[in-house]
Amino acid sequence: MRTQKLRALAAVAVFAVSLFATSAAYAAVEAAKASITFDAQSKVFRLDAAGVSYAFGINDRNELQPLYWGARLAASDALPPAHTFPDHASFDLTQTTTPQEFAGWGAGLYVEPALKLTFPDGNRDLVLHYVSHQTTGNALIVSMKDVQRDILVALKYEIDPATGILGRSAVIENRTKDAVVLEQAAAATWTLPSDKNYTLFYLTGRWAGETQLQREAIHEGARVLESRRGSTGHQNNPWFAIERGVGGDEDSGDVWFGALAWSGSWRITVEEDQLERVKVTGGFNPFDFGYTLAAGAQLATPVFYGGYTHEGMGEASRILHRFELTTILPQAPAPKPRPVIYNSWEATEMNVDEPGQVALAEKAASIGVERFVMDDGWFGQRKTDHAGLGDWYVNPDKFPHGLKPLIDKVHGLGMDFGLWVEPEMVNPDSDLYRKHPDWVIHFTGRPRTEGRTQMVLNLARPDVREYVLGFLDKLLSENQIAFLKWDYNRNWSEPGWPAVGNAEQKQLYVKYTQNLYGILAELRAKHPGVEIESCSGGGGRVDLGILHYTDEVWPSDNTDPFDRLSIQNGYTYAYTPGAMMAWVTDSPNWANRRTTSLEYRMLSSMQGGLGIGANLNKWQAEDFATAKRLIAAYKSVRETVQHGSLYRLISPVGGSEQSVTESVSPDKSQAVVFAFLHSSSLLYPYPTIRLRGLDAAAEYRLDWIEGKAAQPVPASASGAFWMSHGVDALLFGDFQAAGFTLTQVSGKGK
Ligand code: DGJ
């Protein structure tokens, strides 16, 4: 699907070139073209798109060797051919000093391999050499083979014309007569230009404390980012960025970044080798991997996307956001904006029933909510988290006439209807588990660890896949459901699959996730109007793999609006605000008892897809009025917030008292600013907010969504004025927020 989209884009670009031979449009189209070349004489492959060039060559030993990844080079620039590096004494032989695109573990290799395997005769030596290549559209496929045995690897490189983001993956094929065991299988190794001075950025966290931005200087040795949990995990997220120098500059500096499209156990190793070369290898997590590849079988790795910019961390994020919106998300290249939702979870938890949900729906509709989502508790014998998961029938006590009356009511109120499901889990206290105790991931005869009193269904099993797809298909066919919140509330334990032979058991790590993607793809195909959210106890499954099948994600169960600022900030380094849901819930917040105003909570959530998750039964008239006013304001800016260019003007990282974001619409006709103050002290003034990304020559009008200026400002002024002079917002006290828009009143956009 993605390939088709890229091909279609390329076809449009080539067609357009012939139409706009000499105009400015020609330059834009030219920039959006990708090119893939191979110079037969120098044996250099080169991929160019947007501001990026990537090159590798075939060296004198017939290995694939990285040559260049960075700013776009002139088409006429000839890259010097690949050449093997000499031994560094007898301890570091040429096989380990010469960088490789995709190294097999063999010969004298000590750096991180991409592929490591064991043959049945005990041989564990794998040396991959170039065989052939072919180009199709924006993709290049290069075939490699072990120097002796019939283990083949097809490396795929696919470049996005608009962003220069390169997708790299590998298909490993066993053409020998016997099964081999893959102990390590990466998608790609990225090699950075030689430099001693790099800073690594990555995201860590925990349940209710996801996507915290970390930074550290890269030194010799390896930094491992990973999940061993069976799914993406809250602990690390499969994204990295490396900036040349001390880093952290939003607006300038060389940044290389990447994200792995995989929702199972994964690993990214950032390694500075003994010769101070920095490489990043990512793919399946080798921990407990041991994938048996039968004779004649293939294994495709996930895709590892990588990009480059010389315009700092801010532009690195904007490139990723653009790429996700136009290429990754299921509705790419033009995803619909996220509707304003109401979610029942924090209001009712599992105590849902028809009258209670109807009462909430009426109140939600009155403030402008567009989608009403009933969360956990509507099915099976679900009263607490001790029972019900697996039994996907509507609970007759709570909904005696099924879901239809509630759904009809929601539709009558002008909203569409969404429903919570957790398809991959089962409570031991359920009819499903009583009938199929063997359907969960487990080892025969061993204790089965429960988490939240539930176990993980083995989605790798064909019968489980069929069951899950079957009940979801039925649910969507029998009810007018526009949206599924797909939850996943624990990680794996005892990762066994006794129904298959010992040799195949560990295929669970791959087949589970493949089947998850397969179910999502089939559901979407059968029910094309249905949107899906990926939730895993908050942000435990946010990655470019799941985002290919889900329209949005729930970044955290922590709905405290102040904590959310750093969670949302970290999230935006890797993922578009266009897929990030954010709810306004009750104050004091359950997570930390912090008390904040409704205005503060609303503005914090307006930085993504806005949701309301408060108990509306407790709201006063003024709360409804405030929410109604701010939801209306949000609807007039959401396209810009969700699909525009994000500038992190002041980051909340490192205990900053302030935090400011700005989003600019693609045509620069609107900018939206949200500014937050944690607490004033020592009479420090709030910093002047200087905007970015406006059209300097155009005239923009200032309108306040919330708050006001601290110093007099003109009602309208040039983009240059707002970017250089800026705005002083009146913010003092604790947990204060302001928001304003700049709307172009004259200029190119008008
Ligand atoms: C975890 C989710 O993140 C929450 O939003 C809620 O849906 C609960 N699960 C329901 O059990």
Short mmCIF file of C-alpha atoms in Angstrom, two decimals, residues 293-574:
data_model
loop_
_atom_site.label_atom_id
_atom_site.label_comp_id
_atom_site.label_asym_id
_atom_site.label_seq_id
_atom_site.Cartn_x
_atom_site.Cartn_y
_atom_site.Cartn_z
CA LEU A 293 13.76 -20.43 9.32
CA ALA A 294 12.71 -23.61 7.56
CA ALA A 295 14.27 -24.74 4.29
CA GLY A 296 12.75 -22.58 1.53
CA ALA A 297 11.25 -20.07 3.98
CA GLN A 298 11.70 -16.30 4.19
CA LEU A 299 11.55 -13.80 7.01
CA ALA A 300 10.86 -10.12 6.33
CA THR A 301 12.17 -7.68 8.92
CA PRO A 302 10.28 -4.56 9.98
CA VAL A 303 11.08 -1.31 8.18
CA PHE A 304 13.59 1.02 9.85
CA TYR A 305 12.95 4.58 8.62
CA GLY A 306 15.74 7.13 8.67
CA GLY A 307 15.98 10.81 7.81
CA TYR A 308 18.35 13.73 7.89
CA THR A 309 18.12 17.51 8.18
CA HIS A 310 20.56 20.34 8.77
CA GLU A 311 17.81 22.43 10.39
CA GLY A 312 17.94 21.04 13.90
CA MET A 313 15.68 18.92 16.07
CA GLY A 314 12.59 20.99 15.25
CA GLU A 315 12.81 20.29 11.53
CA ALA A 316 13.66 16.62 12.19
CA SER A 317 10.30 16.32 13.98
CA ARG A 318 8.42 18.25 11.30
CA ILE A 319 9.85 15.98 8.59
CA LEU A 320 8.71 12.91 10.54
CA HIS A 321 5.26 14.43 11.16
CA ARG A 322 4.87 15.17 7.44
CA PHE A 323 6.02 11.69 6.51
CA GLU A 324 3.58 10.08 8.96
CA LEU A 325 0.65 12.17 7.72
CA THR A 326 1.38 11.63 4.04
CA THR A 327 2.75 8.09 4.02
CA ILE A 328 2.33 6.07 7.23
CA LEU A 329 -1.15 6.69 8.64
CA PRO A 330 -4.00 4.58 7.25
CA GLN A 331 -5.70 7.66 5.80
CA ALA A 332 -2.46 9.03 4.30
CA PRO A 333 -1.84 11.16 2.32
CA ALA A 334 -4.77 13.21 3.65
CA PRO A 335 -5.93 12.01 7.07
CA LYS A 336 -9.16 13.46 8.40
CA PRO A 337 -8.65 15.68 11.43
CA ARG A 338 -9.38 13.97 14.74
CA PRO A 339 -12.90 14.73 15.96
CA VAL A 340 -13.48 16.15 19.44
CA ILE A 341 -14.30 13.10 21.52
CA TYR A 342 -15.84 12.29 24.86
CA ASN A 343 -14.55 9.19 26.67
CA SER A 344 -16.34 7.66 29.64
CA TRP A 345 -13.38 5.99 31.40
CA GLU A 346 -12.45 8.48 34.11
CA ALA A 347 -16.10 9.37 34.73
CA THR A 348 -17.56 5.89 35.15
CA GLU A 349 -14.71 3.39 34.93
CA MET A 350 -16.46 0.00 34.42
CA ASN A 351 -19.78 1.13 35.86
CA VAL A 352 -21.31 1.77 32.48
CA ASP A 353 -25.00 1.30 31.68
CA GLU A 354 -27.46 2.74 29.23
CA PRO A 355 -28.96 5.57 31.34
CA GLY A 356 -25.57 6.66 32.67
CA GLN A 357 -23.98 6.77 29.23
CA VAL A 358 -26.99 8.56 27.74
CA ALA A 359 -26.75 11.23 30.46
CA LEU A 360 -23.07 11.78 29.68
CA ALA A 361 -23.71 11.79 25.95
CA GLU A 362 -26.34 14.52 26.26
CA LYS A 363 -23.96 16.72 28.21
CA ALA A 364 -21.07 15.98 25.86
CA ALA A 365 -23.14 16.94 22.83
CA SER A 366 -24.12 20.22 24.44
CA ILE A 367 -20.51 21.46 24.45
CA GLY A 368 -19.69 20.46 20.87
CA VAL A 369 -18.29 16.93 21.22
CA GLU A 370 -18.38 15.04 17.90
CA ARG A 371 -17.65 11.45 18.95
CA PHE A 372 -18.92 9.67 22.06
CA VAL A 373 -16.74 6.75 23.16
CA MET A 374 -17.90 4.20 25.71
CA ASP A 375 -14.84 2.73 27.42
CA ASP A 376 -14.32 -0.50 29.39
CA GLY A 377 -17.16 -2.36 31.15
CA TRP A 378 -19.89 -2.91 28.53
CA PHE A 379 -19.32 -6.62 27.75
CA GLY A 380 -19.34 -10.10 29.27
CA GLN A 381 -19.46 -10.25 33.08
CA ARG A 382 -17.24 -7.18 33.35
CA LYS A 383 -17.79 -5.47 36.70
CA THR A 384 -14.16 -5.16 37.73
CA ASP A 385 -10.94 -6.00 35.95
CA HIS A 386 -11.17 -9.53 37.37
CA ALA A 387 -13.61 -10.88 34.78
CA GLY A 388 -15.05 -10.66 31.32
CA LEU A 389 -12.15 -10.11 28.92
CA GLY A 390 -12.59 -12.56 26.07
CA ASP A 391 -16.40 -12.66 26.22
CA TRP A 392 -17.40 -10.04 23.69
CA TYR A 393 -21.17 -10.05 24.06
CA VAL A 394 -23.05 -7.01 25.32
CA ASN A 395 -23.73 -7.30 29.06
CA PRO A 396 -27.53 -7.75 29.30
CA ASP A 397 -27.85 -6.23 32.78
CA LYS A 398 -26.16 -3.02 31.76
CA PHE A 399 -27.64 -2.84 28.25
CA PRO A 400 -30.86 -4.89 28.26
CA HIS A 401 -31.66 -3.92 24.66
CA GLY A 402 -28.12 -4.18 23.34
CA LEU A 403 -26.04 -1.23 22.24
CA LYS A 404 -28.54 0.03 19.67
CA PRO A 405 -30.55 2.38 21.92
CA LEU A 406 -27.38 4.09 23.14
CA ILE A 407 -25.90 4.31 19.66
CA ASP A 408 -29.16 5.72 18.26
CA LYS A 409 -29.26 8.28 21.05
CA VAL A 410 -25.65 9.30 20.35
CA HIS A 411 -26.42 9.65 16.65
CA GLY A 412 -29.55 11.64 17.47
CA LEU A 413 -27.36 14.03 19.41
CA GLY A 414 -25.26 14.58 16.29
CA MET A 415 -22.21 12.53 17.37
CA ASP A 416 -20.76 9.29 16.10
CA PHE A 417 -20.17 6.34 18.39
CA GLY A 418 -16.95 4.68 19.50
CA LEU A 419 -16.34 1.61 21.64
CA TRP A 420 -13.48 0.26 23.78
CA VAL A 421 -12.15 -3.25 23.14
CA GLU A 422 -9.16 -5.21 24.37
CA PRO A 423 -9.12 -8.04 21.83
CA GLU A 424 -5.79 -9.66 22.65
CA MET A 425 -6.54 -10.41 26.32
CA VAL A 426 -8.52 -12.84 28.43
CA ASN A 427 -9.44 -12.99 32.12
CA PRO A 428 -9.19 -16.48 33.64
CA ASP A 429 -12.73 -15.75 34.84
CA SER A 430 -14.30 -15.82 31.40
CA ASP A 431 -16.15 -18.32 29.26
CA LEU A 432 -13.41 -18.05 26.65
CA TYR A 433 -10.64 -19.09 29.04
CA ARG A 434 -12.73 -21.86 30.55
CA LYS A 435 -13.24 -23.23 27.04
CA HIS A 436 -9.74 -22.56 25.64
CA PRO A 437 -7.14 -22.41 28.42
CA ASP A 438 -4.54 -23.37 25.82
CA TRP A 439 -5.15 -20.18 23.82
CA VAL A 440 -2.96 -18.01 26.02
CA ILE A 441 0.78 -17.55 25.73
CA HIS A 442 2.28 -20.03 28.22
CA PHE A 443 4.69 -22.88 28.82
CA THR A 444 3.21 -26.32 29.44
CA GLY A 445 2.85 -27.13 33.12
CA ARG A 446 4.35 -23.84 34.29
CA PRO A 447 2.59 -21.13 36.33
CA ARG A 448 0.87 -18.47 34.22
CA THR A 449 1.64 -15.00 35.51
CA GLU A 450 -1.34 -12.68 35.52
CA GLY A 451 -1.18 -8.90 35.06
CA ARG A 452 -4.32 -6.92 35.92
CA THR A 453 -5.85 -10.38 36.38
CA GLN A 454 -5.49 -11.09 32.69
CA MET A 455 -3.40 -13.14 30.29
CA VAL A 456 -2.32 -12.58 26.71
CA LEU A 457 -4.06 -14.57 23.99
CA ASN A 458 -1.62 -16.15 21.56
CA LEU A 459 -2.48 -14.20 18.45
CA ALA A 460 0.09 -16.19 16.49
CA ARG A 461 -2.31 -19.17 16.59
CA PRO A 462 -4.54 -19.29 13.52
CA ASP A 463 -7.63 -20.18 15.64
CA VAL A 464 -7.08 -17.23 17.97
CA ARG A 465 -6.55 -14.91 15.01
CA GLU A 466 -9.81 -16.16 13.52
CA TYR A 467 -11.68 -15.72 16.81
CA VAL A 468 -10.46 -12.15 17.35
CA LEU A 469 -11.12 -11.10 13.76
CA GLY A 470 -14.49 -12.86 13.87
CA PHE A 471 -15.87 -11.15 16.97
CA LEU A 472 -14.63 -7.73 15.91
CA ASP A 473 -16.09 -8.14 12.45
CA LYS A 474 -19.43 -9.18 13.99
CA LEU A 475 -19.40 -6.29 16.43
CA LEU A 476 -18.76 -3.79 13.63
CA SER A 477 -21.25 -5.44 11.27
CA GLU A 478 -24.08 -5.50 13.81
CA ASN A 479 -23.61 -2.03 15.28
CA GLN A 480 -23.04 1.40 13.83
CA ILE A 481 -19.63 1.89 15.34
CA ALA A 482 -17.37 4.57 13.87
CA PHE A 483 -14.40 4.08 16.12
CA LEU A 484 -12.64 1.40 18.17
CA LYS A 485 -10.34 2.20 21.04
CA TRP A 486 -8.06 -0.88 20.88
CA ASP A 487 -6.49 -1.39 24.29
CA TYR A 488 -3.72 -3.76 25.46
CA ASN A 489 -3.09 -3.70 29.19
CA ARG A 490 -0.14 -5.90 30.00
CA ASN A 491 3.11 -7.27 28.62
CA TRP A 492 4.01 -10.89 28.01
CA SER A 493 5.22 -13.44 30.50
CA GLU A 494 6.24 -17.10 29.95
CA PRO A 495 6.41 -16.58 26.16
CA GLY A 496 5.69 -20.16 25.13
CA TRP A 497 3.63 -21.59 22.27
CA PRO A 498 3.32 -25.28 23.14
CA ALA A 499 0.99 -26.12 20.24
CA VAL A 500 3.85 -25.96 17.76
CA GLY A 501 7.09 -27.89 17.79
CA ASN A 502 9.93 -26.72 20.01
CA ALA A 503 11.79 -25.39 17.01
CA GLU A 504 8.94 -23.05 15.99
CA GLN A 505 7.95 -21.78 19.45
CA LYS A 506 9.99 -18.62 19.27
CA GLN A 507 8.34 -17.58 16.02
CA LEU A 508 5.78 -16.16 18.44
CA TYR A 509 7.85 -12.95 18.56
CA VAL A 510 7.20 -12.36 14.88
CA LYS A 511 3.93 -14.10 14.07
CA TYR A 512 1.99 -12.49 16.93
CA THR A 513 2.67 -9.00 15.61
CA GLN A 514 2.20 -10.04 11.98
CA ASN A 515 -1.25 -11.39 12.88
CA LEU A 516 -2.10 -8.26 14.84
CA TYR A 517 -1.33 -6.19 11.75
CA GLY A 518 -3.23 -8.70 9.59
CA ILE A 519 -6.37 -8.45 11.73
CA LEU A 520 -6.25 -4.66 11.72
CA ALA A 521 -5.75 -4.60 7.95
CA GLU A 522 -8.65 -7.01 7.32
CA LEU A 523 -10.96 -5.12 9.65
CA ARG A 524 -10.16 -1.85 7.94
CA ALA A 525 -10.75 -3.40 4.54
CA LYS A 526 -14.13 -4.82 5.61
CA HIS A 527 -15.19 -1.69 7.49
CA PRO A 528 -13.50 1.16 5.68
CA GLY A 529 -15.31 3.89 7.60
CA VAL A 530 -14.12 2.72 11.01
CA GLU A 531 -11.28 4.55 12.72
CA ILE A 532 -9.06 2.88 15.33
CA GLU A 533 -6.97 4.10 18.24
CA SER A 534 -3.92 2.25 19.53
CA CYS A 535 -3.88 2.28 23.32
CA SER A 536 -1.77 0.14 25.61
CA GLY A 537 -2.45 1.34 29.13
CA GLY A 538 -1.72 4.75 27.63
CA GLY A 539 1.34 4.94 25.36
CA GLY A 540 2.63 1.36 25.50
CA ARG A 541 2.11 0.74 21.78
CA VAL A 542 3.05 3.85 19.85
CA ASP A 543 5.31 3.20 16.87
CA LEU A 544 5.37 3.55 13.09
CA GLY A 545 4.24 -0.09 12.70
CA ILE A 546 0.93 0.28 14.51
CA LEU A 547 0.40 3.77 13.09
CA HIS A 548 0.11 2.22 9.66
CA TYR A 549 -3.13 0.59 10.85
CA THR A 550 -4.48 2.98 13.48
CA ASP A 551 -5.58 6.57 13.04
CA GLU A 552 -4.52 7.81 16.45
CA VAL A 553 -2.88 6.79 19.70
CA TRP A 554 -3.50 7.35 23.37
CA PRO A 555 -0.11 8.62 24.57
CA SER A 556 -0.61 8.17 28.31
CA ASP A 557 -3.13 7.30 31.03
CA ASN A 558 -1.70 10.26 32.90
CA THR A 559 -4.21 13.01 32.18
CA ASP A 560 -2.72 15.58 34.53
CA PRO A 561 -2.40 18.63 32.26
CA PHE A 562 1.01 19.65 33.60
CA ASP A 563 2.54 16.16 33.39
CA ARG A 564 1.05 15.94 29.93
CA LEU A 565 3.14 18.88 28.73
CA SER A 566 6.38 16.88 29.00
CA ILE A 567 4.74 13.64 27.79
CA GLN A 568 3.31 15.45 24.77
CA ASN A 569 6.55 17.32 24.18
CA GLY A 570 8.55 14.07 24.07
CA TYR A 571 5.92 12.43 21.90
CA THR A 572 6.24 15.17 19.26
CA TYR A 573 9.92 14.40 18.67
CA ALA A 574 8.82 11.20 16.98
#
